Amino acid sequence: MNRALKIFFGFALTMLVLTLFFGMLSSFAFLNPEFYNRYIPFYQLRPMHVSAALFWIITGGVTGILFFKHSVFHYQPGTAEKGFIYLWMTTIVTVFVFYAFRKFGGREYWEFPPFLGIPLLAAWLLLMYDYFKAWRQREAKAPLYVWQWTTGIVFFLITFLEQNLYHIPWFRLSFLREVTVQWKSNGAMVGAWNQMIYGTSLYIMTRILGDDSIAKSKQAFVFYFIGLSNLMLNWGHHIYNLPGASFIRHISYAVSMTEWILFIAIIRDFRNKLSEARKYRHLISHRFLAYAEQWVYLNLLLALMMSIPAINRYTHGTHITVAHAMGATIGINTMILLGSFSYILNADLLEQRNKEWILKGFAITRISLPVFWLALIIAGLLKGYRDVVLQIPDFQVMMAPVMVMLKVFSFAGVFLLLGIGIIAFQLFRAIGKQKESNGRLHQAVVVTSFSVEGKVVISPEKEVV
Amino acid sequence: MGPDLTNTASQKGVAYMRGFIQYGTGKMPNFHLKEEETASLIAFLSWVDQSGSARVPDSAVHWTGTYIISKR
C-alpha cells in the first residue's frame, strides 16, 4: 500500500472516532443544555458530529474504490489520485479548524463555510478524472461493483452540486424552493455513497466466496436498477410534507414501494445468507459484512414504512428519522466499511490478541447498536403521537416522556463509542503494519482464499507491484 | 431535536420571538445577537411562516396513503 493511501485510511478512521465522540457529546449537550451551553452548546456540536460522520462515510467509501481499482482495472495510481487524497484531507482539516474558531455556515445537515465547497469539489473532480482513466480499462462485461462505484462517484457530484444551488439567488427567493432542493439533494446524496459502499461490499464478497458470478447475474443487475431508480426518485419521503407538485409525491411513493421487491428477496435468501455467515464466521471482514446485511433488512423495513406518506406524517421530524439515518450510517455503512477495512488491512492476519480485541469491540457494538436504534424509534413514536395526534402545544411538556428514551439512547451511545472505538484502534494498528511501497501499487500480502477449517491461505504470488 | 419553527411567527407573535432570541432560555443559549441581527431573524421566521402550515391536515391524506397538498 502506498504512503498516501495509508494516510488516507488512517484519516478515514480518525473521522469515524471523531463522529462517535462528537455524537456522544451532542447527546449529552441535548440532555444537559444548561451545563454545555457554557462551554460548547448542542448547536455547535451537531455540525461537528454530522460533518465528521459524512466525511467518514464518504472518505471510507472512496478508500475501497481507490484500493481495489488497482486490481479490478489493473491500473497504477497517478498524481490525480494523490492530488485528490491530499486536497480532500486538507479541506476537511480546514473545516474542523473553522469549527474550532466557532465558524460554521452553509446549510443544515452539512454546515461549513461555503467557500470550502470549492476545494472539496476540485478534489472530487480529481478523483473522477483518476477513476475514469482507470475505468476505460474495464472488462467488456463489467461486473456490477464497477457500475455501483461509477454510479456512486457520478451521483455524488450531481447531488453535491444540487446542495450548492442555493448560491444562485433564484433558489433563495422562495423558502419552499430552497428547502425542497436541500432536502432532496441530501436525501439523494445518501443513495450516492450507498452505491460506492455497496460496490465495495459486493467486490469483497466475490473475493471471499471466490465467485465473480454473483456480481454478473441478471438478478444482481435487476436489483441494481431498482436501487438506481430509488436513488433518482425515492427522495420524495424527504419532501412529502412540503406543498410542492403532487405528481412528484405520487411518483416517489410508487418508486419507493418497489423496494418491497428487495425486501422480499432478502427474506427469501435469509437461510442461504445465514449458512454462509456461519461458514465464514472465522473471518473478521465477513462478520462485519454479514452483520451489515441484518441492518439492511431492518433499515429497509423502516424506510419502507416511512415512505408511505400517511405514516411519514407522524414520523417526519421525529427521532424515527434519526433512527433511519443512524441505522443506515452505523448499521449498514459503517459495518460494511469496517468489513472493507478489515479485509484490505488483513485484520485476519493480526495477532490473536488483537483479533480478540476486535471481536470484543464488535460484541459491544452488537449489543449497544440495537438499544441505541430502538430507543430512537420509541422516542420517535412518542413524539409523533404526542405532537401530531395529541397536538400538545408546549414543546417541553410534549417532549417530557421522550427525554427518558433519549437518556437510554445516550447511554447506549457511550458503549457504541467504546465498541467501535476499540475496533478502530486495532485497525489503526493494522495500518501501521502495512508494508509501504514507494508510491506504487503494492499490497504486501493478499489474502486470496480461506480454507473451510478457518485457516487463512496466503498467496504470495498474488503480490502485485 | 428542537421545536418546529415554521409557524412560530403567527402562533406566538413577534414579541414572544424577540424575547426568546434576545435572552435565551434554560435550553436555548443566549446568542448575544445585535438588534439588527435579531430583527433579521424575526423577518426570516415571519417569511417562513408565510410558506404554509407545518402540519399536514387530516383532510390532505388520501385513502391510498399519499397526500393531496396543492402548490401555493
Coordinates of C-alpha atoms in Angstrom, one line a residue:
Chain A
M1 CA 0.0 0.0 0.0
N2 CA 1.4 3.4 -0.9
R3 CA 2.0 6.0 1.7
A4 CA -0.8 8.4 0.6
L5 CA -3.3 5.6 0.8
K6 CA -2.1 4.5 4.2
I7 CA -2.6 8.1 5.5
F8 CA -6.0 8.2 3.8
F9 CA -7.1 5.0 5.6
G10 CA -5.9 6.5 8.9
F11 CA -7.7 9.7 8.2
A12 CA -11.0 8.0 7.5
L13 CA -10.7 6.1 10.8
T14 CA -10.0 9.3 12.6
M15 CA -13.2 10.8 11.2
L16 CA -15.0 7.7 12.5
V17 CA -13.7 8.2 16.0
L18 CA -14.5 11.9 15.9
T19 CA -18.0 11.1 14.7
L20 CA -18.7 8.9 17.7
F21 CA -17.0 11.3 20.1
F22 CA -18.9 14.4 18.9
G23 CA -22.1 12.3 18.7
M24 CA -21.7 11.3 22.4
L25 CA -21.1 14.9 23.4
S26 CA -24.0 16.1 21.4
S27 CA -26.4 13.8 23.1
F28 CA -25.2 14.9 26.5
A29 CA -25.4 18.5 25.4
F30 CA -29.0 17.9 24.3
L31 CA -29.9 16.4 27.7
N32 CA -27.9 18.9 29.8
P33 CA -28.1 22.2 27.9
E34 CA -27.6 24.4 31.0
F35 CA -24.2 23.0 31.5
Y36 CA -23.0 22.5 27.9
N37 CA -24.2 26.0 26.8
R38 CA -21.5 27.5 29.0
Y39 CA -18.7 25.6 27.1
I40 CA -19.8 24.1 23.8
P41 CA -23.6 24.1 23.1
F42 CA -25.5 21.5 21.1
Y43 CA -25.9 23.7 18.1
Q44 CA -22.1 23.7 17.7
L45 CA -21.6 20.1 18.4
R46 CA -24.2 18.9 16.0
P47 CA -22.5 20.1 12.8
M48 CA -19.2 18.8 14.1
H49 CA -20.8 15.4 14.6
V50 CA -22.7 15.4 11.3
S51 CA -19.7 16.6 9.2
A52 CA -17.4 14.1 10.8
A53 CA -20.0 11.4 10.0
L54 CA -20.4 12.4 6.4
F55 CA -16.6 12.7 5.9
W56 CA -16.2 9.3 7.5
I57 CA -18.7 7.6 5.2
I58 CA -17.7 9.3 2.0
T59 CA -13.9 9.1 2.7
G60 CA -14.4 5.5 3.8
G61 CA -16.4 4.7 0.7
V62 CA -13.7 6.1 -1.5
T63 CA -10.9 4.1 0.2
G64 CA -12.4 0.8 -1.2
I65 CA -12.6 2.2 -4.7
L66 CA -9.0 3.6 -4.6
F67 CA -7.6 0.4 -3.2
F68 CA -9.5 -2.1 -5.4
K69 CA -9.4 -0.2 -8.6
H70 CA -5.8 -1.3 -9.0
S71 CA -6.7 -5.0 -9.1
V72 CA -10.0 -4.5 -10.9
F73 CA -8.7 -2.2 -13.7
H74 CA -5.0 -3.1 -13.5
Y75 CA -4.3 0.5 -13.1
Q76 CA -1.3 2.2 -11.5
P77 CA -2.1 5.2 -9.2
G78 CA -1.4 8.5 -10.8
T79 CA -0.8 12.0 -9.4
A80 CA -4.5 12.8 -9.7
E81 CA -5.2 10.2 -7.0
K82 CA -2.6 11.7 -4.7
G83 CA -4.0 15.2 -5.6
F84 CA -7.5 14.0 -4.5
I85 CA -6.3 12.4 -1.3
Y86 CA -4.3 15.4 -0.1
L87 CA -6.7 18.1 -1.2
W88 CA -9.7 16.2 0.3
M89 CA -8.0 15.7 3.6
T90 CA -6.6 19.3 3.8
T91 CA -10.0 20.7 3.1
I92 CA -11.6 18.6 5.8
V93 CA -9.0 19.6 8.3
T94 CA -9.6 23.2 7.4
V95 CA -13.4 22.7 8.0
F96 CA -12.6 21.5 11.6
V97 CA -10.1 24.4 12.1
F98 CA -13.0 26.7 11.3
Y99 CA -15.2 24.8 13.7
A100 CA -12.6 25.2 16.5
F101 CA -13.0 29.0 15.9
R102 CA -16.8 28.6 16.0
K103 CA -17.1 29.5 12.3
F104 CA -19.9 27.5 10.7
G105 CA -22.0 28.4 7.8
G106 CA -23.6 26.8 4.7
R107 CA -26.8 24.9 5.1
E108 CA -28.3 22.5 7.6
Y109 CA -27.0 18.8 7.6
W110 CA -23.6 19.7 6.2
E111 CA -22.6 23.0 7.7
F112 CA -19.2 24.6 6.9
P113 CA -18.1 27.9 5.5
P114 CA -19.4 27.7 1.9
F115 CA -16.1 28.6 0.1
L116 CA -14.7 25.3 1.4
G117 CA -17.1 23.6 -1.0
I118 CA -14.8 24.7 -3.9
P119 CA -11.7 22.7 -2.8
L120 CA -14.0 19.7 -2.0
L121 CA -15.4 19.9 -5.5
A122 CA -12.0 20.3 -7.0
A123 CA -10.8 17.2 -5.1
W124 CA -13.8 15.2 -6.3
L125 CA -13.2 16.2 -9.9
L126 CA -9.6 14.9 -9.5
L127 CA -10.9 11.6 -8.1
M128 CA -13.3 11.3 -11.1
Y129 CA -10.5 12.1 -13.5
D130 CA -8.4 9.4 -12.0
Y131 CA -11.2 6.9 -11.7
F132 CA -12.4 7.3 -15.3
K133 CA -8.9 6.9 -16.6
A134 CA -8.8 3.6 -14.8
W135 CA -12.4 2.8 -15.8
R136 CA -11.5 2.9 -19.5
Q137 CA -9.6 -0.3 -18.9
R138 CA -12.6 -2.2 -17.5
E139 CA -13.5 -5.6 -19.0
A140 CA -16.2 -5.7 -21.7
K141 CA -19.0 -7.0 -19.4
A142 CA -18.0 -5.2 -16.3
P143 CA -19.2 -6.7 -13.0
L144 CA -21.9 -5.0 -11.0
Y145 CA -19.5 -3.5 -8.4
V146 CA -17.8 -1.5 -11.2
W147 CA -21.2 0.0 -12.1
Q148 CA -22.0 0.7 -8.5
W149 CA -18.7 2.5 -7.9
T150 CA -19.2 4.5 -11.1
T151 CA -22.8 5.4 -10.2
G152 CA -21.8 6.5 -6.7
I153 CA -19.0 8.7 -7.9
V154 CA -21.1 10.4 -10.6
F155 CA -24.2 10.9 -8.4
F156 CA -22.1 12.3 -5.5
L157 CA -21.0 15.1 -7.9
I158 CA -24.6 15.7 -9.0
T159 CA -26.0 15.8 -5.5
F160 CA -23.1 17.9 -4.2
L161 CA -23.8 20.5 -7.0
E162 CA -27.5 20.4 -6.1
Q163 CA -26.7 21.0 -2.5
N164 CA -24.9 24.2 -3.5
L165 CA -27.6 25.5 -5.8
Y166 CA -28.6 27.9 -3.0
H167 CA -25.7 30.1 -4.1
I168 CA -27.9 31.1 -7.1
P169 CA -30.2 33.8 -5.8
W170 CA -33.3 32.4 -7.7
F171 CA -33.3 29.4 -5.4
R172 CA -33.3 31.6 -2.3
L173 CA -36.2 33.7 -3.5
S174 CA -38.6 31.1 -2.4
F175 CA -38.2 29.4 1.0
L176 CA -40.1 26.3 -0.2
R177 CA -37.9 26.0 -3.3
E178 CA -34.7 26.2 -1.3
V179 CA -35.9 23.7 1.3
T180 CA -37.1 21.3 -1.4
V181 CA -33.8 21.3 -3.1
Q182 CA -31.8 21.0 0.1
W183 CA -33.9 18.1 1.5
K184 CA -34.0 16.4 -1.9
S185 CA -30.2 16.7 -2.5
N186 CA -29.3 15.5 1.0
G187 CA -31.6 12.5 0.6
A188 CA -30.3 11.6 -2.8
M189 CA -26.7 12.0 -1.7
V190 CA -27.2 9.1 0.7
G191 CA -28.0 7.0 -2.3
A192 CA -24.8 8.1 -4.0
W193 CA -22.4 7.0 -1.2
N194 CA -24.5 3.8 -0.7
Q195 CA -23.7 2.8 -4.3
M196 CA -20.0 3.3 -3.6
I197 CA -20.1 1.3 -0.4
Y198 CA -22.3 -1.5 -1.7
G199 CA -20.0 -1.8 -4.6
T200 CA -17.0 -2.4 -2.3
S201 CA -19.1 -4.8 -0.2
L202 CA -20.0 -6.8 -3.3
Y203 CA -16.4 -6.9 -4.6
I204 CA -15.2 -8.2 -1.2
M205 CA -17.9 -10.9 -1.2
T206 CA -16.8 -12.1 -4.6
R207 CA -13.2 -12.3 -3.3
I208 CA -14.2 -14.2 -0.1
L209 CA -16.6 -16.6 -1.9
G210 CA -14.1 -16.9 -4.8
D211 CA -17.0 -16.4 -7.2
D212 CA -17.5 -13.4 -9.5
S213 CA -20.8 -14.7 -10.9
I214 CA -22.8 -13.1 -8.1
A215 CA -21.6 -9.7 -9.5
K216 CA -22.6 -10.6 -13.0
S217 CA -26.0 -12.3 -12.6
K218 CA -29.1 -10.9 -14.1
Q219 CA -30.8 -10.8 -10.7
A220 CA -28.0 -8.7 -9.3
F221 CA -28.4 -6.1 -12.1
V222 CA -32.2 -6.1 -11.7
F223 CA -31.7 -5.2 -8.0
Y224 CA -29.2 -2.6 -9.0
F225 CA -31.7 -0.9 -11.3
I226 CA -34.3 -0.9 -8.6
G227 CA -31.7 0.7 -6.3
L228 CA -30.7 3.2 -9.0
S229 CA -34.3 4.2 -9.7
N230 CA -34.8 4.7 -6.0
L231 CA -31.6 6.8 -5.8
M232 CA -33.0 9.0 -8.5
L233 CA -36.6 9.2 -7.4
N234 CA -37.3 7.9 -3.9
W235 CA -36.1 11.1 -2.1
G236 CA -39.8 12.1 -2.0
H237 CA -40.2 11.0 1.6
H238 CA -37.8 13.8 2.5
I239 CA -40.2 16.4 1.0
Y240 CA -43.6 14.8 1.4
N241 CA -45.0 17.5 3.6
L242 CA -43.8 20.4 1.5
P243 CA -46.6 21.9 -0.6
G244 CA -45.0 21.0 -3.9
A245 CA -46.4 19.4 -7.0
S246 CA -48.4 16.3 -6.1
F247 CA -47.2 14.2 -9.0
I248 CA -43.7 14.2 -7.6
R249 CA -45.1 12.8 -4.3
H250 CA -47.0 10.2 -6.2
I251 CA -44.1 9.0 -8.3
S252 CA -41.8 9.0 -5.4
Y253 CA -44.3 7.0 -3.3
A254 CA -44.7 4.5 -6.2
V255 CA -40.9 4.1 -6.8
S256 CA -40.3 3.7 -3.0
M257 CA -42.7 0.8 -2.9
T258 CA -40.6 -1.1 -5.5
E259 CA -38.1 -1.7 -2.6
W260 CA -40.5 -4.3 -1.3
I261 CA -39.1 -6.5 -4.0
L262 CA -35.7 -6.1 -2.4
F263 CA -37.2 -6.7 1.0
I264 CA -38.9 -9.9 -0.1
A265 CA -35.7 -11.1 -1.9
I266 CA -33.7 -10.6 1.4
I267 CA -36.2 -12.7 3.3
R268 CA -36.1 -15.4 0.6
D269 CA -32.3 -15.5 0.7
F270 CA -32.2 -15.3 4.5
R271 CA -31.4 -19.1 5.0
N272 CA -28.6 -19.1 2.5
K273 CA -27.1 -15.9 4.0
L274 CA -27.3 -17.5 7.4
S275 CA -25.4 -20.6 6.4
E276 CA -22.9 -18.5 4.5
A277 CA -22.4 -16.3 7.6
R278 CA -21.8 -19.4 9.7
K279 CA -19.3 -20.9 7.2
Y280 CA -17.2 -17.7 7.1
R281 CA -17.6 -16.5 10.7
H282 CA -13.9 -17.1 11.3
L283 CA -13.3 -14.1 9.0
I284 CA -13.5 -10.7 10.7
S285 CA -14.3 -8.9 7.5
H286 CA -17.2 -11.4 6.7
R287 CA -18.6 -10.9 10.2
F288 CA -19.0 -7.2 9.6
L289 CA -20.5 -7.7 6.2
A290 CA -23.0 -10.3 7.4
Y291 CA -24.0 -8.0 10.3
A292 CA -24.5 -5.2 7.9
E293 CA -27.0 -7.4 5.9
Q294 CA -29.1 -7.7 9.0
W295 CA -29.2 -3.9 9.2
V296 CA -30.1 -3.6 5.6
Y297 CA -33.2 -5.8 6.4
L298 CA -34.1 -3.7 9.5
N299 CA -33.5 -0.3 7.9
L300 CA -35.2 -1.2 4.7
L301 CA -38.4 -2.1 6.6
L302 CA -38.2 1.2 8.5
A303 CA -37.5 3.2 5.2
L304 CA -40.5 1.4 3.5
M305 CA -42.8 2.4 6.3
M306 CA -41.6 6.0 6.3
S307 CA -42.0 6.1 2.6
I308 CA -45.8 5.8 2.9
P309 CA -46.9 9.4 3.3
A310 CA -49.7 8.6 5.7
I311 CA -47.1 7.2 8.1
N312 CA -44.5 9.8 7.2
R313 CA -46.9 12.4 8.6
Y314 CA -46.2 11.0 12.1
T315 CA -42.5 10.2 11.7
H316 CA -41.3 13.4 9.9
G317 CA -39.1 15.5 12.1
T318 CA -39.1 12.8 14.9
H319 CA -36.4 10.6 16.2
I320 CA -37.6 7.9 13.8
T321 CA -35.9 9.9 11.1
V322 CA -32.8 9.9 13.2
A323 CA -33.1 6.1 13.7
H324 CA -33.4 5.7 9.9
A325 CA -30.2 7.8 9.5
M326 CA -28.3 6.0 12.3
G327 CA -29.4 2.5 11.2
A328 CA -28.1 3.3 7.7
T329 CA -24.9 5.1 8.6
I330 CA -23.8 2.9 11.5
G331 CA -25.6 -0.4 10.9
I332 CA -25.1 -0.6 7.2
N333 CA -22.4 1.9 6.0
T334 CA -20.0 1.7 9.0
M335 CA -20.3 -2.0 9.3
I336 CA -19.5 -2.5 5.6
L337 CA -16.6 -0.1 5.8
L338 CA -15.2 -1.8 8.9
G339 CA -15.5 -5.1 6.9
S340 CA -13.8 -3.5 4.0
F341 CA -11.0 -2.1 6.1
S342 CA -10.6 -5.4 7.9
Y343 CA -10.3 -7.1 4.5
I344 CA -7.9 -4.6 3.0
L345 CA -5.7 -4.3 6.1
N346 CA -5.6 -8.1 6.6
A347 CA -7.2 -8.0 10.1
D348 CA -7.3 -11.8 10.0
L349 CA -3.5 -11.8 10.0
L350 CA -3.2 -9.8 13.1
E351 CA -2.0 -11.4 16.3
Q352 CA -4.7 -13.4 18.2
R353 CA -4.7 -10.9 21.0
N354 CA -5.6 -8.0 18.6
K355 CA -8.2 -10.1 16.8
E356 CA -9.8 -10.9 20.1
W357 CA -10.0 -7.1 20.9
I358 CA -11.7 -6.5 17.6
L359 CA -14.3 -9.2 18.4
K360 CA -14.8 -7.7 21.8
G361 CA -15.4 -4.3 20.3
F362 CA -17.8 -6.0 17.8
A363 CA -19.7 -7.7 20.6
I364 CA -20.1 -4.4 22.5
T365 CA -21.4 -2.8 19.2
R366 CA -23.8 -5.6 18.5
I367 CA -25.4 -5.1 22.0
S368 CA -25.4 -1.3 22.1
L369 CA -26.4 -0.5 18.5
P370 CA -29.9 -2.2 18.7
V371 CA -30.6 -0.5 22.0
F372 CA -29.5 2.8 20.5
W373 CA -31.7 2.3 17.5
L374 CA -34.8 1.0 19.3
A375 CA -34.5 3.9 21.8
L376 CA -34.7 6.4 18.9
I377 CA -37.7 4.6 17.4
I378 CA -39.6 4.6 20.7
A379 CA -38.7 8.2 21.2
G380 CA -39.9 9.0 17.7
L381 CA -43.2 7.1 18.2
L382 CA -43.8 9.0 21.4
K383 CA -43.0 12.3 19.8
G384 CA -45.1 11.6 16.7
Y385 CA -48.1 10.6 18.9
R386 CA -47.9 13.5 21.3
D387 CA -47.2 16.1 18.6
V388 CA -49.4 15.0 15.7
V389 CA -52.3 13.2 17.5
L390 CA -52.4 14.9 20.9
Q391 CA -51.1 18.2 19.5
I392 CA -49.6 19.2 22.9
P393 CA -48.8 22.8 22.3
D394 CA -45.9 23.2 24.8
F395 CA -42.8 21.7 23.4
Q396 CA -41.2 20.9 26.8
V397 CA -44.3 19.2 28.0
M398 CA -44.7 17.3 24.8
M399 CA -41.1 16.1 25.0
A400 CA -41.0 15.1 28.7
P401 CA -41.5 11.3 28.2
V402 CA -39.4 11.4 25.1
M403 CA -36.4 12.6 27.1
V404 CA -36.4 9.3 29.1
M405 CA -35.8 7.4 25.9
L406 CA -33.1 9.9 24.9
K407 CA -31.2 9.0 28.1
V408 CA -31.3 5.4 27.1
F409 CA -30.1 6.4 23.6
S410 CA -27.2 8.4 25.1
F411 CA -26.2 5.6 27.4
A412 CA -26.1 3.2 24.5
G413 CA -24.1 5.8 22.5
V414 CA -21.3 5.7 25.1
F415 CA -21.0 1.9 24.6
L416 CA -21.1 2.4 20.8
L417 CA -18.2 4.7 21.1
L418 CA -16.4 2.2 23.2
G419 CA -17.1 -0.8 20.9
I420 CA -16.4 0.9 17.6
G421 CA -13.5 2.8 19.2
I422 CA -11.8 -0.5 20.1
I423 CA -12.3 -1.8 16.6
A424 CA -10.9 1.4 15.1
F425 CA -7.9 1.4 17.4
Q426 CA -7.0 -2.2 16.3
L427 CA -7.4 -1.2 12.6
F428 CA -5.1 1.8 13.2
R429 CA -2.5 -0.8 14.4
A430 CA -3.2 -2.8 11.3
I431 CA -2.5 0.2 9.1
G432 CA 0.9 0.6 10.9
K433 CA 1.7 -3.0 10.0
Q434 CA 1.1 -2.4 6.3
K435 CA 4.2 -2.8 4.2
E436 CA 4.8 0.5 2.5
S437 CA 5.9 0.8 -1.1
N438 CA 7.5 3.6 -3.0
G439 CA 4.3 5.2 -4.1
R440 CA 3.4 2.3 -6.3
L441 CA 0.7 -0.3 -6.1
H442 CA 1.7 -2.7 -3.5
Q443 CA -0.3 -4.9 -1.3
A444 CA 2.3 -6.9 0.7
V445 CA 0.2 -9.8 1.4
V446 CA -3.0 -10.6 -0.4
V447 CA -5.4 -12.9 1.4
T448 CA -7.0 -14.6 -1.6
S449 CA -8.7 -17.6 -0.2
F450 CA -9.7 -19.2 3.0
S451 CA -9.9 -22.8 3.9
V452 CA -13.2 -24.2 5.2
E453 CA -11.5 -25.0 8.5
G454 CA -10.9 -21.4 9.1
K455 CA -7.3 -21.1 8.2
V456 CA -6.2 -18.1 6.1
V457 CA -4.5 -19.1 2.9
I458 CA -1.9 -16.6 1.7
S459 CA -0.9 -16.4 -1.9
P460 CA 2.4 -14.6 -2.1
E461 CA 2.4 -15.0 -5.8
K462 CA -0.6 -12.6 -5.9
E463 CA 1.7 -9.8 -4.7
V464 CA 1.3 -7.0 -7.1
V465 CA 4.0 -4.4 -7.6
Chain B
M1 CA -34.3 17.9 18.0
G2 CA -35.9 21.2 18.6
P3 CA -39.4 22.5 18.1
D4 CA -40.7 23.2 14.6
L5 CA -40.4 27.0 14.0
T6 CA -42.3 27.1 10.7
N7 CA -45.4 28.8 12.1
T8 CA -44.0 30.4 15.3
A9 CA -44.5 33.9 14.0
S10 CA -48.2 33.5 13.5
Q11 CA -48.7 31.3 16.6
K12 CA -46.6 33.1 19.2
G13 CA -46.1 36.6 17.8
V14 CA -43.1 38.8 17.2
A15 CA -42.7 40.0 20.8
Y16 CA -42.5 36.4 22.0
M17 CA -39.9 35.5 19.4
R18 CA -37.9 38.6 20.3
G19 CA -37.8 37.7 24.0
F20 CA -36.7 34.1 23.2
I21 CA -33.9 35.3 20.8
Q22 CA -32.6 38.1 23.0
Y23 CA -32.4 36.3 26.3
G24 CA -32.4 32.6 25.5
T25 CA -33.9 30.0 27.9
G26 CA -32.5 27.3 30.1
K27 CA -32.5 25.1 27.0
M28 CA -31.7 27.6 24.2
P29 CA -28.5 29.6 24.7
N30 CA -28.4 33.4 24.5
F31 CA -26.7 34.1 21.2
H32 CA -25.9 37.7 22.1
L33 CA -27.2 38.9 18.8
K34 CA -27.2 42.6 17.8
E35 CA -30.5 44.4 17.4
E36 CA -30.4 44.2 13.6
E37 CA -29.5 40.5 13.7
T38 CA -32.5 39.8 15.9
A39 CA -34.7 41.8 13.5
S40 CA -33.3 39.9 10.5
L41 CA -34.0 36.6 12.2
I42 CA -37.6 37.6 13.1
A43 CA -38.1 38.8 9.5
F44 CA -36.8 35.4 8.2
L45 CA -39.1 33.4 10.5
S46 CA -42.0 35.6 9.5
W47 CA -41.2 35.0 5.8
V48 CA -41.0 31.2 6.5
D49 CA -44.4 31.4 8.3
Q50 CA -46.0 32.6 5.1
S51 CA -44.8 29.5 3.2
G52 CA -47.6 27.4 4.6
S53 CA -48.5 25.2 7.6
A54 CA -46.1 22.8 9.2
R55 CA -48.9 20.3 9.9
V56 CA -50.4 18.1 7.2
P57 CA -54.2 18.3 7.9
D58 CA -56.2 15.0 8.1
S59 CA -58.1 16.1 5.1
A60 CA -55.0 16.1 3.0
V61 CA -54.3 12.4 3.4
H62 CA -55.7 10.3 0.5
W63 CA -57.1 6.8 1.0
T64 CA -54.1 5.4 -1.0
G65 CA -51.8 6.8 1.7
T66 CA -50.5 9.7 -0.3
Y67 CA -51.1 13.4 0.4
I68 CA -53.0 15.9 -1.6
I69 CA -51.4 19.2 -1.0
S70 CA -51.8 21.9 -3.5
K71 CA -48.9 24.1 -4.5
R72 CA -49.1 27.7 -3.4

